[in-house]
Coordinates of C-alpha atoms and ligand atoms in Angstrom, one line a residue:
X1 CA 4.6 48.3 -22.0
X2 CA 5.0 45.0 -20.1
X3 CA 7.9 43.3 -20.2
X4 CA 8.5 40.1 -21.5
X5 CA 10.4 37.1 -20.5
X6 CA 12.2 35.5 -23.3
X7 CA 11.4 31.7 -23.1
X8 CA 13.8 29.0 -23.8
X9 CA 11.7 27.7 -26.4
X10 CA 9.3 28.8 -28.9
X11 CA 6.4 31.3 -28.0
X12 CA 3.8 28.5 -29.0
X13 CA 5.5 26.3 -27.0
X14 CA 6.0 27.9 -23.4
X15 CA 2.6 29.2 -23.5
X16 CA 0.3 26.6 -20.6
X17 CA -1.2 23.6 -22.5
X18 CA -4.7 22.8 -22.2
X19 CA -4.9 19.3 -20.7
X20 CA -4.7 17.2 -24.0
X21 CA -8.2 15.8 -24.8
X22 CA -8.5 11.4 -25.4
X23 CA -7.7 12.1 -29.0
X24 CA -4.2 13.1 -27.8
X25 CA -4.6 16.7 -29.3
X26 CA -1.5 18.8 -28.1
X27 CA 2.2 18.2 -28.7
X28 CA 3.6 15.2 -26.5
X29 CA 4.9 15.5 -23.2
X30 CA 8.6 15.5 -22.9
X31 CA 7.9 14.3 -19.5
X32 CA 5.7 11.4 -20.2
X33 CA 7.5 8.5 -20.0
X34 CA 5.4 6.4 -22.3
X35 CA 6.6 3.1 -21.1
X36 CA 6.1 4.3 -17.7
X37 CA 3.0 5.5 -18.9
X38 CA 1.7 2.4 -20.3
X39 CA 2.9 0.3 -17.9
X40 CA 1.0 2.4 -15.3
X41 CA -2.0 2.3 -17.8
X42 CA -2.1 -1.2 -17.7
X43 CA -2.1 -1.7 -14.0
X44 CA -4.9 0.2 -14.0
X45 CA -6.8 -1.8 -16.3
X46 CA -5.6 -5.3 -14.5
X47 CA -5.0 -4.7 -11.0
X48 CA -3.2 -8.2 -10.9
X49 CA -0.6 -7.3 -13.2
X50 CA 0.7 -4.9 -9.9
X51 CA -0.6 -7.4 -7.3
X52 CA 2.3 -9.9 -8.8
X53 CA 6.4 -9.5 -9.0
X54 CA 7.2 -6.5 -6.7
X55 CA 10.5 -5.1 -7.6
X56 CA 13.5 -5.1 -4.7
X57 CA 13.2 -2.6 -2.5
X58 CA 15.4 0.9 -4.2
X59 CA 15.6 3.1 -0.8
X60 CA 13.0 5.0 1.1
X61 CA 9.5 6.2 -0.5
X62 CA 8.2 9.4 0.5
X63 CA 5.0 10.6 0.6
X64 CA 5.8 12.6 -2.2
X65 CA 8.5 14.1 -3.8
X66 CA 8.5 17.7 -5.8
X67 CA 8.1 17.8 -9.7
X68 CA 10.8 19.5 -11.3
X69 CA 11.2 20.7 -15.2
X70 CA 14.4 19.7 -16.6
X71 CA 17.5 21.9 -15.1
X72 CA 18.4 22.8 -18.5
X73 CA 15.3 24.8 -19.0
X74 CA 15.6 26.8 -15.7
X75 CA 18.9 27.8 -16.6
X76 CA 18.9 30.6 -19.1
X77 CA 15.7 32.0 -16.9
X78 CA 18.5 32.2 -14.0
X79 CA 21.1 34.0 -16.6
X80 CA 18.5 36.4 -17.7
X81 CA 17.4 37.5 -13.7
X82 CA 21.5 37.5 -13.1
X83 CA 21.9 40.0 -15.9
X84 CA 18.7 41.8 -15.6
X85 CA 19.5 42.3 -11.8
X86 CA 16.1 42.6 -10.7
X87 CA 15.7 40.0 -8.3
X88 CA 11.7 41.1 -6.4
X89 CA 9.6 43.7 -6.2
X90 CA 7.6 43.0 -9.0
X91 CA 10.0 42.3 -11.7
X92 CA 9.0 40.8 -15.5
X93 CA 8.4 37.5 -14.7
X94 CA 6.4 38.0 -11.4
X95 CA 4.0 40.3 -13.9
X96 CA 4.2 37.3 -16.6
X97 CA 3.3 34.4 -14.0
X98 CA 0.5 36.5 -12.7
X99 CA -0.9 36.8 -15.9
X100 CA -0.3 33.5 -17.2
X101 CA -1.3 31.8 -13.9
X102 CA -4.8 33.7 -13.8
X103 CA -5.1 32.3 -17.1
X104 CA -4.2 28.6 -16.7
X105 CA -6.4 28.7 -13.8
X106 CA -9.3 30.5 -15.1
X107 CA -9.8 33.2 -13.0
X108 CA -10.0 37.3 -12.9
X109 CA -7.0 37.7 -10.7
X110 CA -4.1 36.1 -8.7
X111 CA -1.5 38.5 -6.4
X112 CA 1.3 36.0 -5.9
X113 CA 2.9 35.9 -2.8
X114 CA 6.3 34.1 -0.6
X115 CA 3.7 31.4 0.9
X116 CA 0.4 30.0 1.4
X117 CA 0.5 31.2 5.2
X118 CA 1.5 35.0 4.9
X119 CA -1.7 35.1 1.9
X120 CA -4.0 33.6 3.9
X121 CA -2.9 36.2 6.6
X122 CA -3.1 38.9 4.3
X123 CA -6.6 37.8 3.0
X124 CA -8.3 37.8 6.1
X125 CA -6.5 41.6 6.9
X126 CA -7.8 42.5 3.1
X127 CA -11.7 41.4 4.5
X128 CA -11.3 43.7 7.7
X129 CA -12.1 40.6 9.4
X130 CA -12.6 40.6 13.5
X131 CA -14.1 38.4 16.2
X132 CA -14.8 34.5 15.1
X133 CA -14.4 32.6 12.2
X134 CA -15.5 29.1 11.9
X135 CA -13.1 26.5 10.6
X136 CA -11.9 23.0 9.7
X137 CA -10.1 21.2 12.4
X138 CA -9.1 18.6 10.2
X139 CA -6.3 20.6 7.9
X140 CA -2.6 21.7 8.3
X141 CA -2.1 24.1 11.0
X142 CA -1.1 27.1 9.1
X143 CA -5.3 27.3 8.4
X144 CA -5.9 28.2 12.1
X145 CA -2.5 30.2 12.8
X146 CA -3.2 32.5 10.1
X147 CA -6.9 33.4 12.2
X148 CA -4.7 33.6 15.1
X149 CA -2.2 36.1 13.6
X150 CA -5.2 37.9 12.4
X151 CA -6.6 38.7 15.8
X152 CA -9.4 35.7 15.0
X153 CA -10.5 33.2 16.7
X154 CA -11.0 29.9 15.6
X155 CA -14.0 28.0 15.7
X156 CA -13.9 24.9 15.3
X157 CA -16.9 22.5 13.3
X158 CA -16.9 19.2 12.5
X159 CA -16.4 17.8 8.6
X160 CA -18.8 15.9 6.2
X161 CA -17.9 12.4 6.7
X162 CA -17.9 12.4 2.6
X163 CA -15.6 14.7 1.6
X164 CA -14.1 15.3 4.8
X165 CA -14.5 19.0 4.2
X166 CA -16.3 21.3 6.0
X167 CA -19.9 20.3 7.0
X168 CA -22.5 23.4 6.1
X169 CA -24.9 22.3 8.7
X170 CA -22.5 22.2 11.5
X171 CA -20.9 25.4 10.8
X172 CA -24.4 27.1 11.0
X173 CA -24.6 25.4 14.7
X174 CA -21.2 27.0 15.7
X175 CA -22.5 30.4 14.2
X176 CA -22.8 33.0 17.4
X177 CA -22.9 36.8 17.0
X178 CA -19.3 37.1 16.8
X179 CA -19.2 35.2 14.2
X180 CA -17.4 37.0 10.5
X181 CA -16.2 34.6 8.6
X182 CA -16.2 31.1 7.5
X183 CA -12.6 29.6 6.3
X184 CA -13.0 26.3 4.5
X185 CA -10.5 24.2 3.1
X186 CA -11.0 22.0 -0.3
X187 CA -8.9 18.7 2.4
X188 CA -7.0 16.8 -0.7
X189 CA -8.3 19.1 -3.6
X190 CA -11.6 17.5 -3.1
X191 CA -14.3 20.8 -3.7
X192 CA -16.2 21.5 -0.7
X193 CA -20.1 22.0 -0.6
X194 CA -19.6 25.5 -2.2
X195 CA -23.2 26.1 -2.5
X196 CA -24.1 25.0 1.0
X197 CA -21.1 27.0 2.2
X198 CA -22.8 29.8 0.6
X199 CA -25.9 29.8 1.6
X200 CA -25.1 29.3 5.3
X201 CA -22.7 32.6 4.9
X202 CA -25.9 34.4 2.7
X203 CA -28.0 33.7 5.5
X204 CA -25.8 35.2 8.1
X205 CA -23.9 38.1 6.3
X206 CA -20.5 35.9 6.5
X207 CA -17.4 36.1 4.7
X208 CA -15.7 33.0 3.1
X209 CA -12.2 32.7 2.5
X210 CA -11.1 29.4 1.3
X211 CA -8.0 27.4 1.9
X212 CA -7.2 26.2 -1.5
X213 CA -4.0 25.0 -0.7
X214 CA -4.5 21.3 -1.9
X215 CA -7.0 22.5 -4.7
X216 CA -4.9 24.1 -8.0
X217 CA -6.3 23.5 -11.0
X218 CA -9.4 22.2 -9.9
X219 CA -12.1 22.6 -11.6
X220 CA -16.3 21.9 -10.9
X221 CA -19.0 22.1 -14.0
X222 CA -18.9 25.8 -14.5
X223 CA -15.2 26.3 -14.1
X224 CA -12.4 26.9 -11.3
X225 CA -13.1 25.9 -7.7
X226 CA -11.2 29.0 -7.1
X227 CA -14.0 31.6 -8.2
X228 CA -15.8 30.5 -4.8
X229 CA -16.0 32.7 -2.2
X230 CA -14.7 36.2 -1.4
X231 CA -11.3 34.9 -1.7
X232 CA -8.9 31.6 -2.4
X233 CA -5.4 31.2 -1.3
X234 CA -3.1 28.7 -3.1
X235 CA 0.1 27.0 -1.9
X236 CA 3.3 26.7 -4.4
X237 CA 4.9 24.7 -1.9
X238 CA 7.8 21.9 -2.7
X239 CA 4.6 19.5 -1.2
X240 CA 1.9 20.6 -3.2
X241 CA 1.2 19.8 -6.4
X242 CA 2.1 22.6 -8.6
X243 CA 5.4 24.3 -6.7
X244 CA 7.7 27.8 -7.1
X245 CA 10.1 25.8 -4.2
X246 CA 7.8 27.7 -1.7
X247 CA 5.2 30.2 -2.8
X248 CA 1.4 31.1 -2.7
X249 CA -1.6 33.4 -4.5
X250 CA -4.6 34.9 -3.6
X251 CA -7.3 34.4 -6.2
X252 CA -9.0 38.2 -6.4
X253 CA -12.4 38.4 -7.9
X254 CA -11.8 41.8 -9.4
X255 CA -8.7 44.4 -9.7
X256 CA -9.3 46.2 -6.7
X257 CA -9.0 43.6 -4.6
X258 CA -6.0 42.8 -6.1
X259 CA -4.8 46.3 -5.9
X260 CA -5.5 46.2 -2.0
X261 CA -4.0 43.2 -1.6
X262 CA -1.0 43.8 -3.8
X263 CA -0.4 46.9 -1.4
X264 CA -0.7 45.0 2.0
X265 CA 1.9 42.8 0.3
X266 CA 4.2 45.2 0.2
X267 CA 4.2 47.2 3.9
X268 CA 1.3 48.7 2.9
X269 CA 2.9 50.7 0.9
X270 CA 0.5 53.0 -1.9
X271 CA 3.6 54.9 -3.5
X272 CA 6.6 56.0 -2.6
X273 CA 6.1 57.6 1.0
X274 CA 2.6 57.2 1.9
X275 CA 1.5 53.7 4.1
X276 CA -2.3 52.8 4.5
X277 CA -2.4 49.0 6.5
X278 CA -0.5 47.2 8.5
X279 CA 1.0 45.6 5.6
X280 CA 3.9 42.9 5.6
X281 CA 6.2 41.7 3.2
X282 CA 5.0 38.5 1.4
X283 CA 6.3 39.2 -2.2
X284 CA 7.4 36.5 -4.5
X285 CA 10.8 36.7 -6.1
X286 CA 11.5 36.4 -9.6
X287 CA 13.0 33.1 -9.5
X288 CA 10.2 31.5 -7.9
X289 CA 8.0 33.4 -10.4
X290 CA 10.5 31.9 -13.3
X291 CA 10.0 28.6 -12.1
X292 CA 6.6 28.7 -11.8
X293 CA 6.3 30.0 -15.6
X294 CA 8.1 26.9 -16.3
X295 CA 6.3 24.5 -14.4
X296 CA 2.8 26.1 -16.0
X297 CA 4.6 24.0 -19.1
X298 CA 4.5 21.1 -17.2
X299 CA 1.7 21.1 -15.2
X300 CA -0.9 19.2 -16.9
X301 CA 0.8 16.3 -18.0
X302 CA 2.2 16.0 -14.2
X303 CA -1.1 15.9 -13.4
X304 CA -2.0 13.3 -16.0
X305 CA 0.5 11.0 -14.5
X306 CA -1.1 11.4 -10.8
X307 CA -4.4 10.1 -12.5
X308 CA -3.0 7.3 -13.8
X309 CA -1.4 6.4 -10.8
X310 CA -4.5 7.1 -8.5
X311 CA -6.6 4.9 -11.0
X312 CA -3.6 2.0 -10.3
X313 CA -4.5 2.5 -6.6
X314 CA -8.3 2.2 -6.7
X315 CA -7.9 -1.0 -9.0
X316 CA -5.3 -2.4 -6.9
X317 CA -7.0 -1.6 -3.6
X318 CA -10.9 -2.4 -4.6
X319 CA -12.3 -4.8 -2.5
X320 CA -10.0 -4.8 0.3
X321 CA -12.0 -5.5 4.0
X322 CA -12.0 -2.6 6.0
X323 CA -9.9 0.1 3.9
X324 CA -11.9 2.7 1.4
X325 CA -10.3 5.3 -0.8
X326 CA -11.8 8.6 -0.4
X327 CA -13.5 9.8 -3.3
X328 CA -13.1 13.3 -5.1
X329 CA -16.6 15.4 -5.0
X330 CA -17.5 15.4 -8.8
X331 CA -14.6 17.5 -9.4
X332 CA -14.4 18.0 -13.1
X333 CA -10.8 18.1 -12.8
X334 CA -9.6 16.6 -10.2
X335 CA -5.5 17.0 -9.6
X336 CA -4.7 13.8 -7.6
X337 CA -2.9 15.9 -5.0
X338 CA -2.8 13.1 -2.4
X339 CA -4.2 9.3 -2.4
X340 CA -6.1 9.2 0.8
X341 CA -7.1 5.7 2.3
X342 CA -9.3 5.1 5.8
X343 CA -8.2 2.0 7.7
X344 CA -11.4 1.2 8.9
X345 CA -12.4 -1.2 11.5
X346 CA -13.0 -4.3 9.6
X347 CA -9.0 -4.1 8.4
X348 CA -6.6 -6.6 9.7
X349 CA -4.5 -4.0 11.4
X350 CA -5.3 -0.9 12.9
X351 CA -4.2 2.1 11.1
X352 CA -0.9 2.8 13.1
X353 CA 0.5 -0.4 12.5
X354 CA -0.3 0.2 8.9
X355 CA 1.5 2.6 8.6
X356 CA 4.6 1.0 11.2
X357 CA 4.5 -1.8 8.8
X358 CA 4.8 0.6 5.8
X359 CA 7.5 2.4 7.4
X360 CA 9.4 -0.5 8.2
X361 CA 9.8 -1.3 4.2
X362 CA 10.7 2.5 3.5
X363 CA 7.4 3.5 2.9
X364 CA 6.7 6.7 4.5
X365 CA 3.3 7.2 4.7
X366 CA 1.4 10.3 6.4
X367 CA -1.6 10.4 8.5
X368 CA -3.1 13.7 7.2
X369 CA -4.7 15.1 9.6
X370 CA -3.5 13.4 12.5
X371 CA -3.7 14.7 15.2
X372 CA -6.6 17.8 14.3
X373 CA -5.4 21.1 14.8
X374 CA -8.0 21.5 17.6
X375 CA -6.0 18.1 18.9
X376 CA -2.6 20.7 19.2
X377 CA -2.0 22.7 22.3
X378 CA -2.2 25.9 21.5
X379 CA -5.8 24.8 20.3
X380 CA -6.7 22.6 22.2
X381 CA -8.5 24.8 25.2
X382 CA -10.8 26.3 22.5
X383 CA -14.4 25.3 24.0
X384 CA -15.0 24.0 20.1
X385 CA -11.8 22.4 20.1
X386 CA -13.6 19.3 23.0
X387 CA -13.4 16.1 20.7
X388 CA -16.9 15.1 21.4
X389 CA -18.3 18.3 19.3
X390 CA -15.8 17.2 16.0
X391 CA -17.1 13.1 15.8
X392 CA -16.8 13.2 12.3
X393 CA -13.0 14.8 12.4
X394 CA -12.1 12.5 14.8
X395 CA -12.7 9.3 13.8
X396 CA -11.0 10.5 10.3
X397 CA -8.0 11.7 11.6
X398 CA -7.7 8.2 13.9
X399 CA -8.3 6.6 10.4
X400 CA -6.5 8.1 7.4
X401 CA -3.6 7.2 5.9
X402 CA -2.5 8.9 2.2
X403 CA 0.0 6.7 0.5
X404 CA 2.7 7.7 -1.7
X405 CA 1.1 9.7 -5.0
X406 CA 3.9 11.6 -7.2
X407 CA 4.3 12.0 -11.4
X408 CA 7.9 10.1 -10.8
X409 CA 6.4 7.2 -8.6
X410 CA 7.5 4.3 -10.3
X411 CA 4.7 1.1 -11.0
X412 CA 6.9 -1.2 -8.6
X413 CA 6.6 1.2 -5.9
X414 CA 2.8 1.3 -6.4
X415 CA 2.3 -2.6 -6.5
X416 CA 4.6 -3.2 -3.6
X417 CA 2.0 -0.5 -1.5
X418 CA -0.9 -2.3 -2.9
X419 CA 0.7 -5.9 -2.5
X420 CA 1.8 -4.8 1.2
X421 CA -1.6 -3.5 2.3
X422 CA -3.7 -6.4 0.9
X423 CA -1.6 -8.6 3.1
X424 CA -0.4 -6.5 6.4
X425 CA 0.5 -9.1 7.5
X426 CA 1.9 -11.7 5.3
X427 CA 5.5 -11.7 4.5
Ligands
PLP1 C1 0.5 23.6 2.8 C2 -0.7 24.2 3.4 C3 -0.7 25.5 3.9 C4 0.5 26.3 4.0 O1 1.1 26.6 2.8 P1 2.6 27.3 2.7 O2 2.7 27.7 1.3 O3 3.6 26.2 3.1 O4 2.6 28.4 3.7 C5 -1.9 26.0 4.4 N1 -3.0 25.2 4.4 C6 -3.0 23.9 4.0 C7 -4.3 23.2 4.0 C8 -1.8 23.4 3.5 O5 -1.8 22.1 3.1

C-alpha cells in the first residue's frame, strides 16, 4: 500500500484545483489578494490608470522573485519528515508528488529529480543517444551542457522569428548523418511548432527531447505541451514558475520509461546489488517533494495573478514605437513565466540603455538570451555556432528584454515599468 502524506488541511482541500472557470467555480484563493487583484484588473482594462501616479520607489525589483505557500503550512510537512526520518530515496511524499504532479499536469508519467540539468542529462542517456543533436542557441546554457555531458554535440539552428523557438525548417538544413536527436526548448513557455518538429524528426528517424523548463502547465488544444516528443524535462527551480527550491521531472510517455529512468536516477541501480547504466544520483528529497505537494495548492491561482499582470503590460505598453511584446503560440494555457519585450529599432533608446535606465531605478531587468549559448566560449568554435548561420537568434538576443513578471509584483511596480519605458528618457 502506498503511503500517504497527511495534509495540513482537509483531503478536498490539498488535492490540485482545476484553474477556476469565469464563473468563479472553486473555493477562493487564500492567496488572491482581491484588492490587489482588482486593482491589477483594472489596469488592465484602462492602461492610463497605471500610466498616472507611480508610487515612490520601495527598493530593488527583480526579475522575479519565487512564490512561496504560507510558512505555516510547510511546517507540520517538516515535523512529519523529522519524525518519519526518511529524508530521500523515494519516501511518501516523493511517491505522492509524482502521482499528483502527473496528474495536475495531465500526463502518463513524471520521475522527479534534484534539477532540470541532471534530467535533461539522464534523458538523453535513457535515449542511448550518440553523435549530433540539433539545438536552440537562444536558451540557458544548461540545454547545450547537458549534450555536452552526454557525449553530444551540439548543433546549433537558428529560431522562428515568431516564437523564438526552434525553426523546423532550419533544423532540417543542419540535419547531417550524424545527426540523433533534435532538443527544442518551449523559450518563455511559449509551445514550439510541435508538429513541424515532428515531422522533420519522422522524416529522418530523429529523437526529440524537449526542454520544458519554462513550459509547466502549459497546455495546447488537445492537452499538455508536455505529451510531445519522446521526452520533456521540467525545472522546479526558485526561478521558474512552479518551484521545489531547486528540482526537476522527466515527463515519461509510459512506465517503462519511467522505470529506466527511475533506475539511472539512482546509480543505476536495478535492486540491491546489481548495476545496469552509468547512472548518477539526481533524486529529489522529500522536502522538496513536500513543498512541491504544497505549491500544487497554489499553483493555479499564482498563475492567475501572472495573467493579470501580463494583460497590465500589453495594455500599458500597446502602441509604444519600436518595442513589441512577444506573443504566446495559441497556448491554451499559457503560464506567464516571463514578460518578454524586443526593443526594436524604431525605440528611443537602444536596448542596453533600456535596460541601464531600468537598472538605475532598481529595476533589474534580464536580457534572456543574451549573449546565445553558441555566443559563449566553450561554444563558440562550433562551426554552427558562426553568427551569420543564427540571423534570427541574433538579432533577438541583441533585442530582448523580459521585465519584472511575479504573483507578488505589486501594480505600482508595474506602472512605474510601463511609465518608465514609454518615456526612456523623460524624467
Ligand atoms: C532553468 C533552466 C534549465 C536548468 O534548470 P535547473 O533546474 O536549474 O537545472 C535548463 N534549461 C532552461 C531553458 C532553463 O531555463
Amino acid at each position: 500500500m502506498r503511503a500517504r502524506v497527511k495534509q495540513p488541511k482537509d483531503p478536498a482541500d490539498s488535492r490540485p484545483r482545476r484553474r477556476r472557470g469565469p464563473d468563479g467555480a472553486g473555493p477562493p484563493s487564500p492567496l488572491l489578494d482581491d484588492a490587489l487583484a482588482e486593482r491589477l484588473a483594472a489596469a488592465a482594462r484602462d492602461p492610463a490608470l497605471l500610466r498616472t501616479d507611480p508610487a515612490p520607489r520601495t527598493g530593488p525589483v527583480y526579475v522575479t522573485q519565487p512564490f512561496l505557500p504560507p510558512f505555516a503550512e510547510f511546517a507540520p510537512m517538516l515535523r512529519e519528515i523529522w519524525d518519519r526520518k526518511v529524508l530521500t530515496n523515494g519516501g511518501p511524499c516523493h511517491a505522492e508528488f509524482e502521482e499528483r504532479l502527473a496528474a495536475y499536469l495531465g500526463v502518463p508519467h513524471v520521475a522527479l529529480f534534484n534539477n532540470a540539468t541532471t534530467a535533461l542529462v539522464v534523458a538523453l542517456r535513457a535515449l542511448g543517444l550518440t553523435g549530433e543533436v540539433v539545438t536552440t542557441p537562444y536558451s540557458f546554457v544548461a540545454t547545450s551542457h547537458a549534450l555536452t555531458w552526454g557525449g553530444l554535440t551540439p548543433v546549433f539552428a537558428d529560431i522562428d522569428p515568431r516564437t523564438l523557438n526552434l525553426d523546423p525548417a532550419a533544423v532540417e538544413a543542419a540535419i547531417t548523418p550524424r545527426t540523433r536527436a533534435i532538443m527544442p526548448v518551449h523559450c518563455y513557455g511559449h509551445p514550439c511548432d510541435v508538429e513541424g518538429l515532428a515531422a522533420v524528426a519522422r522524416r529522418h528517424g530523429l529523437r526529440i527531447v524537449y526542454d520544458a523548463a519554462h513550459a509547466f502547465g502549459v497546455r495546447d488544444a488537445a492537452g499538455s505541451i508536455l505529451r510531445h516528443g519522446d521526452l520533456s524535462v521540467l525545472s522546479f527551480h526558485a526561478t521558474k514558475v512552479f518551484n521545489t527550491f531547486e528540482g526537476g521531472a522527466i515527463v515519461c510517455p509510459d512506465a517503462r520509461r519511467k522505470d529506466q529512468i527511475d533506475k539511472l536516477k539512482n546509480f543505476g541501480h536495478d535492486g540491491e546489488t546489481s548495476v545496469i547504466d552509468v547512472g548518477l544520483n539526481g533524486k529529489m528529497s522529500e522536502f522538496n517533494a513536500a513543498l512541491g505537494l504544497l505549491q500544487l495548492r497554489y499553483i493555479d491561482s499564482a498563475i492567475d495573478r501572472r495573467a493579470v499582470i501580463d494583460a497590465a503590460y500589453r495594455a500599458g505598453l500597446a502602441g509604444i514605437a519600436g518595442l513589441a511584446c512577444l506573443d504566446g503560440s495559441g497556448e491554451a494555457r499559457a503560464n506567464f513565466s516571463y514578460f518578454p519585450v524586443l526593443v526594436g529599432p524604431g525605440y528611443p533608446v537602444a536596448r542596453d540603455a533600456l535596460w541601464e535606465i531600468l537598472k538605475a531605478e532598481g529595476i533589474h531587468t534580464r536580457r534572456y538570451f543574451h549573449p546565445l549559448i553558441s555566443d559563449h566560449p566553450m561554444y563558440a568554435g562550433l562551426p554552427s555556432a558562426d553568427r551569420s548561420r543564427l540571423p534570427v537568434a541574433s538579432q533577438a538576443a541583441d533585442r530582448i528584454l523580459c521585465l519584472p513578471i511575479y504573483p507578488d509584483l505589486e501594480p505600482e511596480v508595474v506602472a512605474r515599468v510601463i511609465a518608465r519605458i514609454a518615456d526612456p528618457l523623460g524624467r
